[in-house]
XYZ file of C-alpha atoms in Angstrom:
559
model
C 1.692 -8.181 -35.543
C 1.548 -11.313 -33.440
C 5.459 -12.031 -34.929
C 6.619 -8.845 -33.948
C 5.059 -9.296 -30.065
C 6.742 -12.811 -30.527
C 10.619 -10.934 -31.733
C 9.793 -8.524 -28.806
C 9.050 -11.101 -26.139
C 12.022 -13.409 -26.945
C 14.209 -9.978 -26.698
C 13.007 -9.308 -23.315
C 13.566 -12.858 -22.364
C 17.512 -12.766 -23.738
C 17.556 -9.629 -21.833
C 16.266 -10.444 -18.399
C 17.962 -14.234 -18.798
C 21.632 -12.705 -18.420
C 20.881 -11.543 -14.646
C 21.167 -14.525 -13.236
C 22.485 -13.581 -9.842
C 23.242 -15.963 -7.101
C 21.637 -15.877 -3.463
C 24.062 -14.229 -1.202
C 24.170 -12.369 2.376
C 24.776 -9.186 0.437
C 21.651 -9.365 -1.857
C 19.858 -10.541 1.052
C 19.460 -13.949 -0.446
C 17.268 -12.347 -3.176
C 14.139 -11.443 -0.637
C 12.422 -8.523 -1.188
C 12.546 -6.614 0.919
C 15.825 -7.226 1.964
C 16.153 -8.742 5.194
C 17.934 -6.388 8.529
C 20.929 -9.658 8.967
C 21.272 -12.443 6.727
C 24.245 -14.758 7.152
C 25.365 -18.052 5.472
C 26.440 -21.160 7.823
C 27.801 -23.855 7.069
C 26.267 -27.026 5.980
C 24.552 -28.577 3.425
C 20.786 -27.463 1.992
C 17.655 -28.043 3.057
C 15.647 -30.240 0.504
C 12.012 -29.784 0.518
C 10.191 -33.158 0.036
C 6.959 -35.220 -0.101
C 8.186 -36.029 3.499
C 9.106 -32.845 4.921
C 6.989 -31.784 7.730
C 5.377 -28.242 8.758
C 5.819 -28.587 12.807
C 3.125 -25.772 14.438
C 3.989 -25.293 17.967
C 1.277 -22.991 18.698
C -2.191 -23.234 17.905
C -1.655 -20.025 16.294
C 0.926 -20.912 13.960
C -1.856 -22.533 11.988
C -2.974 -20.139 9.416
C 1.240 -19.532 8.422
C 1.269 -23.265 8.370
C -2.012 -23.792 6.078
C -0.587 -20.809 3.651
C 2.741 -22.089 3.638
C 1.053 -25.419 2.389
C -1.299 -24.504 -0.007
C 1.407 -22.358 -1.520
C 3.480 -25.599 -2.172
C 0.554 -27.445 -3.442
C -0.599 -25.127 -5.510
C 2.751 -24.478 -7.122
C 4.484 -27.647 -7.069
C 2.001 -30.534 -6.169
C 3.351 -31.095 -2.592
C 1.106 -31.356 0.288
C 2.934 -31.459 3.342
C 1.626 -32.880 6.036
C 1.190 -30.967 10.124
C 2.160 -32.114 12.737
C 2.806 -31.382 16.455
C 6.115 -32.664 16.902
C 9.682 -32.743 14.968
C 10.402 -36.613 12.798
C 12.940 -36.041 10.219
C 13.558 -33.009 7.842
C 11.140 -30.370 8.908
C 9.711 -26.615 8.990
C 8.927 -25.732 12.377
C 6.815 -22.508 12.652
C 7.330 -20.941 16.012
C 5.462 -18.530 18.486
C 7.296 -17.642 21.981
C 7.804 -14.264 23.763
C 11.492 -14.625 23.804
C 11.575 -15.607 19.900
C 14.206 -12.725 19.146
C 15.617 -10.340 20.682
C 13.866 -7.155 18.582
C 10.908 -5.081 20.265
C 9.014 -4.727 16.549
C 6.316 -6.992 16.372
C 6.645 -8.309 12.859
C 10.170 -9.132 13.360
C 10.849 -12.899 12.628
C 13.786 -15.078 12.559
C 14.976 -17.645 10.218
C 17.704 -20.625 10.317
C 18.302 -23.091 8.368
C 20.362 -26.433 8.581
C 20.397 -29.881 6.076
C 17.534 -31.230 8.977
C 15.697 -28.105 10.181
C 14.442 -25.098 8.986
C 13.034 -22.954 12.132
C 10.763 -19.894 12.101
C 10.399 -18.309 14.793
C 8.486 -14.912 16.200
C 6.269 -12.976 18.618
C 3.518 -12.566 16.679
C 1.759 -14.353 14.027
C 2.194 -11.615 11.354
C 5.751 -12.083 12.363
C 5.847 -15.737 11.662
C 4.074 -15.012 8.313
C 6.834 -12.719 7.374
C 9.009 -15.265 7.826
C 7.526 -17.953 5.972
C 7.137 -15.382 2.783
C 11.434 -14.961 3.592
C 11.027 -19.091 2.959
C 9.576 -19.028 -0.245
C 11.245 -15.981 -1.295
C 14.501 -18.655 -0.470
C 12.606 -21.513 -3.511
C 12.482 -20.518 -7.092
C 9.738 -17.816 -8.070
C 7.361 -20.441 -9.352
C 6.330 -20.932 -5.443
C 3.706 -18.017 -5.799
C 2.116 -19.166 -9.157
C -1.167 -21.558 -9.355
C 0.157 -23.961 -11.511
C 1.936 -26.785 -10.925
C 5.884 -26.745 -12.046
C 7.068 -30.163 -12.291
C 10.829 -30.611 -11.099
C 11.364 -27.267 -9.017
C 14.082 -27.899 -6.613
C 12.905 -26.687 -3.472
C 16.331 -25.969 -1.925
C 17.234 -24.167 1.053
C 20.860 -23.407 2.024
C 22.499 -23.244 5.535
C 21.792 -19.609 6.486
C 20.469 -17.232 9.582
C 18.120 -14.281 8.909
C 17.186 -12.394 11.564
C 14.917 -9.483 10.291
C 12.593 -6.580 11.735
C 10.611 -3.553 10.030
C 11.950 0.112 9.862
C 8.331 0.437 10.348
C 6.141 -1.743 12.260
C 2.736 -0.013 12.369
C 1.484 0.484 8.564
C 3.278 -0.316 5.925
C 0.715 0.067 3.217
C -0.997 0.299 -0.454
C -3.676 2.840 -0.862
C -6.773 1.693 -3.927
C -8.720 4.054 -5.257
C -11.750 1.744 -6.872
C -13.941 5.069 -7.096
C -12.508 6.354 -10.017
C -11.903 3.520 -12.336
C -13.227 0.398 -10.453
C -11.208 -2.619 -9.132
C -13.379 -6.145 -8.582
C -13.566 -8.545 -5.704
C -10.918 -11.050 -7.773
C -8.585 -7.969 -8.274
C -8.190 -7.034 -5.078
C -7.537 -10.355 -3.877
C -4.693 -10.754 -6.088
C -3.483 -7.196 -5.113
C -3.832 -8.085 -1.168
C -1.935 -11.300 -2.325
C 0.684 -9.159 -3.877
C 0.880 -6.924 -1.018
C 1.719 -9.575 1.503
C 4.941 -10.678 -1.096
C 6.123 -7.112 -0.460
C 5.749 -7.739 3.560
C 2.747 -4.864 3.228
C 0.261 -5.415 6.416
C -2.514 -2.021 5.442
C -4.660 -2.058 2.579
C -6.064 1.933 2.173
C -9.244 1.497 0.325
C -10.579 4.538 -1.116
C -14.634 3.049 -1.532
C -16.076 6.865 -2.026
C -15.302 9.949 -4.086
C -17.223 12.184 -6.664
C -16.978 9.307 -9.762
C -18.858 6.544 -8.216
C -19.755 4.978 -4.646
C -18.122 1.410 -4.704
C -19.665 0.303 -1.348
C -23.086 -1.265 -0.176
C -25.083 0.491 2.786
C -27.984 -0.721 3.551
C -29.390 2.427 4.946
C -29.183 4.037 2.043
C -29.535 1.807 -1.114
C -29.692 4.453 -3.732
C -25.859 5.190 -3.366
C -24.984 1.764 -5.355
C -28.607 1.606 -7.269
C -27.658 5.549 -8.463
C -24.520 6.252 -7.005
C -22.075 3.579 -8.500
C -23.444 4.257 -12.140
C -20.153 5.761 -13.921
C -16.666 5.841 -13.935
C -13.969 8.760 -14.487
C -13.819 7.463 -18.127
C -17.383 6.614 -18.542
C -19.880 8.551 -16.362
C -22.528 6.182 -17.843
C -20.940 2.847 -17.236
C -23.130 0.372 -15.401
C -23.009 0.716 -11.605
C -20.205 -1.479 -9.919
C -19.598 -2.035 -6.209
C -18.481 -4.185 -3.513
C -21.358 -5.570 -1.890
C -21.470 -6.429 1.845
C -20.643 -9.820 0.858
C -17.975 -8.906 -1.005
C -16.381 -6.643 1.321
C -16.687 -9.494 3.961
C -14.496 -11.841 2.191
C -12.272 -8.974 0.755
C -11.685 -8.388 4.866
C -11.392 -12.223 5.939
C -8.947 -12.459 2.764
C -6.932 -9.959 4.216
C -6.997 -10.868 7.668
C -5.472 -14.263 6.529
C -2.316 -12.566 4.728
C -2.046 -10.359 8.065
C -3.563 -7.332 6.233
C -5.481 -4.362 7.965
C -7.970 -2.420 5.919
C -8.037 1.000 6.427
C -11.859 2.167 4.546
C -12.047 5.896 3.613
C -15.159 8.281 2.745
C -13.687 10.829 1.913
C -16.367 13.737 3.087
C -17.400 16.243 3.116
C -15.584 17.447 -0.277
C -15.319 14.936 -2.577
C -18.771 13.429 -2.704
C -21.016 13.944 -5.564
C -21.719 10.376 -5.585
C -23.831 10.316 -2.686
C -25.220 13.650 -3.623
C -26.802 12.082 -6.967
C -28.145 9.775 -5.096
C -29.591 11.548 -2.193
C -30.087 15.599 -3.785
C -30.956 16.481 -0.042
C -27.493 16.109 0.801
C -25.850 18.813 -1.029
C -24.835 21.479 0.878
C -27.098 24.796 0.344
C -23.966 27.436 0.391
C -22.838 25.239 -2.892
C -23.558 26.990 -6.146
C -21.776 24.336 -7.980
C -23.640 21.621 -10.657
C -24.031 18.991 -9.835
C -23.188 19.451 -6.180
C -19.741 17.909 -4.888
C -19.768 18.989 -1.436
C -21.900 17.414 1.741
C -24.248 19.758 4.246
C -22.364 19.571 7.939
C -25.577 20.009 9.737
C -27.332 17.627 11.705
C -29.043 15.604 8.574
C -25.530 15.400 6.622
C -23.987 14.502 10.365
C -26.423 12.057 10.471
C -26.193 10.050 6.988
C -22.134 10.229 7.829
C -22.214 8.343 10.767
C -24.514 5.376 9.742
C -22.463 5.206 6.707
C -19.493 4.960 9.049
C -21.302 2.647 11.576
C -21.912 0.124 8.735
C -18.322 0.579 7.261
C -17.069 -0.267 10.484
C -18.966 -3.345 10.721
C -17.665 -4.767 7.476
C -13.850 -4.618 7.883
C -13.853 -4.065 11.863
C -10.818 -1.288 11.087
C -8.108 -0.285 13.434
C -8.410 3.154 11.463
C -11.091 5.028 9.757
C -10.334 7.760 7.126
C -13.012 10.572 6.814
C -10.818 12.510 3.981
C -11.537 16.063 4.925
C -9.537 17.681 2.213
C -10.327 19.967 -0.988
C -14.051 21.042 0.121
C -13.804 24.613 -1.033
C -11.732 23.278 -4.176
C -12.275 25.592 -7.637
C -15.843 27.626 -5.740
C -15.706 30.983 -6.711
C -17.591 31.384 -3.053
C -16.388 29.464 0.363
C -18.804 26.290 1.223
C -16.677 25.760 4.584
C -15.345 27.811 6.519
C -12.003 27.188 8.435
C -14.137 26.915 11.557
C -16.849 24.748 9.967
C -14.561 22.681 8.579
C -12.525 21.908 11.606
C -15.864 21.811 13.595
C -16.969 18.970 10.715
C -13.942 16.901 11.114
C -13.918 17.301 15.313
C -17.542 15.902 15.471
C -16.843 12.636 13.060
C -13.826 12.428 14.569
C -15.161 12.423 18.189
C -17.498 9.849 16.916
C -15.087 7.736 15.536
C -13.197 7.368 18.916
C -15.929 7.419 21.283
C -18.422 5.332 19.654
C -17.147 3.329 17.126
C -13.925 2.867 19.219
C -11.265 3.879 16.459
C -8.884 6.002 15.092
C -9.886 8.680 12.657
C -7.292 9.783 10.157
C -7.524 12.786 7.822
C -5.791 14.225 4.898
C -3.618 16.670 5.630
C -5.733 19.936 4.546
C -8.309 19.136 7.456
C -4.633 19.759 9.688
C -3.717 22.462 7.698
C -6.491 24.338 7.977
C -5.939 23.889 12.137
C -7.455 20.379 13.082
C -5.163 19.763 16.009
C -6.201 16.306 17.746
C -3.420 13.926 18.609
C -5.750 11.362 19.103
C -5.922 11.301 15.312
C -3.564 10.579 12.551
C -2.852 13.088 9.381
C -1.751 11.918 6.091
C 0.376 13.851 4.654
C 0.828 13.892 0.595
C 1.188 17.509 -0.064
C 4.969 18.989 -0.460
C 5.518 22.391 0.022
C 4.078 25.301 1.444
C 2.139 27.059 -1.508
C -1.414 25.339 -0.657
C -4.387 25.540 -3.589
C -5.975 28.015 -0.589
C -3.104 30.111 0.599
C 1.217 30.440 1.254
C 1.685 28.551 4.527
C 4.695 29.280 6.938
C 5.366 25.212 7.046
C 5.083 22.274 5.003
C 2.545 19.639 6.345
C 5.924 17.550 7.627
C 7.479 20.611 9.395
C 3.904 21.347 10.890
C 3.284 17.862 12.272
C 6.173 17.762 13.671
C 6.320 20.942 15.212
C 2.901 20.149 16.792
C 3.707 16.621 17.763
C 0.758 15.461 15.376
C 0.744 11.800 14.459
C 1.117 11.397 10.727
C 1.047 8.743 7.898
C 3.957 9.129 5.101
C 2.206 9.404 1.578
C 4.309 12.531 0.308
C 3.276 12.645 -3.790
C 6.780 13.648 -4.907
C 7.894 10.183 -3.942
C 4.506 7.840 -3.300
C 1.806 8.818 -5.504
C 1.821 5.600 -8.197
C -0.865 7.481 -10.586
C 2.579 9.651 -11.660
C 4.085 7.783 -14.492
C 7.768 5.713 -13.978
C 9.564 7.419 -16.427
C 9.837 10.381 -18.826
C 9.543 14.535 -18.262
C 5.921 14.974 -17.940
C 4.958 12.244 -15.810
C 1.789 14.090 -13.898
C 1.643 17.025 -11.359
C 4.509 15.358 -8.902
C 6.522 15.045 -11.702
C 7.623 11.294 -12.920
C 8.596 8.962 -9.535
C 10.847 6.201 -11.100
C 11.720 2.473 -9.652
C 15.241 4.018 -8.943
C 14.361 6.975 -7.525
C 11.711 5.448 -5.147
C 14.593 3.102 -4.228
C 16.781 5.746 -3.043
C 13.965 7.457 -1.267
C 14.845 8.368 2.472
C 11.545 8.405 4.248
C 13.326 10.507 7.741
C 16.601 11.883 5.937
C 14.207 13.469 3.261
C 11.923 14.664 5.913
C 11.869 18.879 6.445
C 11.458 19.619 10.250
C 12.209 16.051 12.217
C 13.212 16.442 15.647
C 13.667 13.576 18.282
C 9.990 12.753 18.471
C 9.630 12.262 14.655
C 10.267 8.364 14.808
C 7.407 7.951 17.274
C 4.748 10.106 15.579
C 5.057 8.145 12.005
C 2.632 5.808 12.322
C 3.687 4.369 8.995
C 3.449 5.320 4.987
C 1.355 4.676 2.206
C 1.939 4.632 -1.605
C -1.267 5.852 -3.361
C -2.500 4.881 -6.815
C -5.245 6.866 -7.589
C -7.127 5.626 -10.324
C -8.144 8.621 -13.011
C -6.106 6.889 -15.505
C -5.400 3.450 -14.289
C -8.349 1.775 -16.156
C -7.440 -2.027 -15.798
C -5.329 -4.409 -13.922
C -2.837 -4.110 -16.491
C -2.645 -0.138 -15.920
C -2.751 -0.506 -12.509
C 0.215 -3.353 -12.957
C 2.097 -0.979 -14.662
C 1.543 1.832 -12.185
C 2.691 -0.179 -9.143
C 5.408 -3.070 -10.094
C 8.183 -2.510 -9.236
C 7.827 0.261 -7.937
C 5.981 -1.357 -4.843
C 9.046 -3.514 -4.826
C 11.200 -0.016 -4.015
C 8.469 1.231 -1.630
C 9.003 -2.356 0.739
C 12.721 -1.880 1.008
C 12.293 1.949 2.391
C 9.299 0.839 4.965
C 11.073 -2.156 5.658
C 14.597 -1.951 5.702
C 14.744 1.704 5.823
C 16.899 4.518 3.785
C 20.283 5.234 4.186
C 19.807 7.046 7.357
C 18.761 4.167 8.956
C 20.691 1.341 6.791
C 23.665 2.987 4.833
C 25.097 -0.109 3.878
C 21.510 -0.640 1.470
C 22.986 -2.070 -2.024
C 23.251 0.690 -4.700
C 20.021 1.375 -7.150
C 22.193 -1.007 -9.767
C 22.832 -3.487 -7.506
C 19.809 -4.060 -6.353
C 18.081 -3.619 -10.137
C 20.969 -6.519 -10.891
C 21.063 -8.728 -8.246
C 17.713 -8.898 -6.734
C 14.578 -7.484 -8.612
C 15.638 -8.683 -12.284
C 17.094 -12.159 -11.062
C 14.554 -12.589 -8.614
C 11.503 -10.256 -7.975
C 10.337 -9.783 -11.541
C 9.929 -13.356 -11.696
C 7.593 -13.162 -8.754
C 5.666 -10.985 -10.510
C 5.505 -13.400 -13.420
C 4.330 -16.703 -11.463
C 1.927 -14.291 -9.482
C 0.626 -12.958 -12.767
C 0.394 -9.581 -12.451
C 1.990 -7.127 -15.015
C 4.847 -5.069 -14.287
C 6.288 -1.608 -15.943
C 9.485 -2.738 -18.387
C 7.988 -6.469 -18.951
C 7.512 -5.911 -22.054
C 10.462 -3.715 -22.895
C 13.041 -4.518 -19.795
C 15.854 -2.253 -21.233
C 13.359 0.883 -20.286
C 14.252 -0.372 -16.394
C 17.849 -0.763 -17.721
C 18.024 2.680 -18.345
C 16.863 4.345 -15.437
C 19.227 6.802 -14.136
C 20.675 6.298 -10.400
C 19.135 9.379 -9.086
C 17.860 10.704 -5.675
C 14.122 12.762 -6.256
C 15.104 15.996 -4.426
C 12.255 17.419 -2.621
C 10.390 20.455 -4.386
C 9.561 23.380 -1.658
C 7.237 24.732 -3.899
C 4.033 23.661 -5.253
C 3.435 23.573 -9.082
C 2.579 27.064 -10.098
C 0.322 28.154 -13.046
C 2.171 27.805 -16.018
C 2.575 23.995 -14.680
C -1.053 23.447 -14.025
C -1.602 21.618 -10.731
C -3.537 18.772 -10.564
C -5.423 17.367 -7.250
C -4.714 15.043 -5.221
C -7.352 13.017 -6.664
């Protein structure tokens, strides 16, 4: 056995060794994702040394600067010293209003000469954009914790000036309900999120498996709740602690990632309801109960749940779910006005108490929560619901009604559906490729003028029924995540058709470069350990389905 791993690791190595592409203004330099302008100048490199200086010119440059250095000394032994002023070859990291001339605020811009490299932005996340475009310039060993003797940190003579398609979420959704994901885990996913540019981290703490989260109001969610697992509902209970959750935030915040916490409710929570029996809902004939009571008491337990939540990751959004309650009951639990009336009352409190934005899954919409002060995520394609036919899909209806909405359309997001192959999951098989050529507004049913403003963003969802480990979740997400940036970044070929093909980019950029990433970062990858599968992908474009998956294809939740 261990020869034939050996014969089938030194394969993939001959394989991936012949792309060997050089950095160029037309592969973006190898930077994923691709930057908006890159140009070459003339001139020699720019040799990072034991000399070479990081110059902050604003006290807030300092985090960039500290990551930027620990990622050199971690990686290659080099600790560069800070300083406030320019002597010799040096990095200058800088914040000023007039920076560039884009409005986004993660833009960042990028020259380099023999003497100087300069980064320069509005905003801090901006600057840390930039200074992942740096290392994304040195060989892919910069983002591993070893040390790699004799990397030569070279630079050459270019100008990158770069901005987001968009610049409000750009995110990864974790579902650590189902199968869960530890404190170290999710470091090293937040870690890989800010290589893709990524600045929202969807955690998905809550659902009928397990509760993953500590609330001290009520213990007996983690003590009872957290026992179990979608494979195991007897495995020891697992969950973030406060603690935990604390440093999982303060990790984020210093790679310029938002957390976005969801409890999902008031479908979706048998958790809570094994711990706390009271909770259940009395119209639900269901057992064990799945569904929460929208009375005062179940009004009550939701909002110090979501008082604590908000204390622990201080959230520019708050997701309360709101989708599926009346799921497979042979007798309604909610009605449409209940429902709505559920989701109006956290919502209200949400935005009037706690000070933030609620956002809900798209049924809560569907089934007519109209509040603009709110965002919808929208996953479901079609207009054959699990309920009823509906005159518009969720995208026509949001923007018909001017609703703000998060991009996290299954057909083309959802990572649980497999990469390759005919029976990949309900949404059908969503490849590298076709991810790639993905048009988030030219694939869009029902965009008008307005559409552009009410996207707050997208999300690509890996919901974790069968992604066990890191390794499944590895192969779930990379490279597809890869695909994902270069849509939310650079955009599709609405916005940017002069994108490199699907086999260009395969070629020139992920294989030479990005999969290498992925190697020094140490996470696993679908194709690592048979590369000719991503070989073989074919250049196609995922049409959108209008209809939903009917019963002789069963159709599978959401979750």
């Amino acid at each position: 056995m261990h020869k034939r791993l050996m014969t089938a690791w030194m394969l993939s190595m001959s394989i991936l060794s012949s792309f060997a592409a050089e950095r160029t203004p037309e592969n973006g330099f190898g930077i994923v994702p691709m930057p908006y302008e890159a140009k070459t100048k003339a001139g020699k490199s720019f040799l990072i040394t034991k000399d070479t200086v990081i110059i902050g010119q604003a006290e807030a440059s300092k985090n960039c600067a500290s990551y930027l250095q620990q990622r050199l000394r971690k990686s290659c032994g080099l600790t560069l010293k800070r300083k406030g002023a320019a002597s010799g070859t040096s990095i200058v990291l800088s914040l000023s209003d007039d920076a560039h001339a884009f409005t986004e605020n993660d833009a960042y811009s990028l020259e380099s000469t023999a003497e100087k490299i300069i980064i320069a932005a509005k905003t801090e996340r901006g600057l840390f954009y930039g200074v992942q475009s740096l290392l994304q310039l040195l060989p892919p060993a910069v983002y591993g914790d070893k040390i790699q003797a004799g990397l030569e940190l070279k630079v050459p003579a270019l100008s990158i000036k770069d901005k987001p398609s968009m610049d409000r979420i750009r995110g990864l959704h974790v579902d650590i309900s189902r199968h869960f994901r530890t404190k170290e885990e999710l470091l090293k996913i937040i870690d890989s999120m800010a290589m893709h540019k990524l600045n929202t981290l969807h955690l998905h703490l809550t659902d009928d498996d397990a509760w993953r989260i500590e609330i001290k109001a009520y213990p007996k969610l983690t003590t009872v709740g957290a026992i179990g697992s979608r494979s195991n509902p007897k495995a020891p209970a697992q969950f973030l602690t406060q603690q935990d959750a604390k440093e999982i935030y303060t990790y984020a915040k210093s790679r310029y990632i938002s957390i976005i916490p969801e409890i999902d409710m008031p479908g979706h929570i048998a958790s809570a309801i094994r711990a706390y029996p009271d909770l259940k809902n009395p119209k639900e004939l269901r057992q064990p109960g799945k569904v929460m009571r929208g009375d005062a008491q179940g009004l009550e337990f939701a909002k110090k749940v979501l008082s604590e939540i908000n204390e622990l990751f201080d959230p520019e959004y708050i997701h309360i779910g709101c989708d599926e309650v009346n799921y497979k009951v042979k007798s309604e639990i909610y009605s449409k006005k209940e429902l709505v009336a559920f989701a109006t009352e956290l919502s209200s409190f949400i935005k009037n108490d706690l000070k933030k934005t609620p956002i809900v899954w798209d049924d809560a919409f569907m089934h007519g929560f109209h509040d603009k002060g709110a965002v919808v995520q929208w996953w479901r394609y079609g207009k054959k619901y699990w309920w009823k036919k509906l005159k518009n899909t969720v995208d026509e209806e949001a923007n018909l009604r001017q609703q703000p909405f998060i991009l996290s359309p299954a057909y083309w997001t959802y990572f649980d559906m497999k990469n390759s192959g005919t029976r990949g999951g309900w949404a059908k098989p969503i490849s590298p490729a076709q991810l790639y050529n993905w048009d988030p507004f030219g694939d869009m049913l029902g965009k008008t003028e307005q559409t552009r403003k009410l996207v707050v963003g997208a999300i690509a969802c890996t919901w974790s029924e069968s992604i066990k480990t890191m390794k499944d979740f590895g192969d779930r997400t990379y490279p597809r995540l890869a695909s994902f940036s270069e849509r939310t970044w650079r955009g599709g070929k609405l916005e940017a058709p002069s994108i490199l093909s699907w086999p260009d980019y395969r070629d020139q950029v992920l294989i030479p470069f990005q999969l290498k990433r992925y190697d020094a970062l140490g996470v696993w990858y679908w194709s690592k350990d048979k590369p000719q599968m991503l070989l073989d992908l074919p250049d196609t474009h995922k049409k959108l389905a209008t209809k939903a998956p009917t019963k002789k294809s069963p159709k599978k939740t959401k979750k």
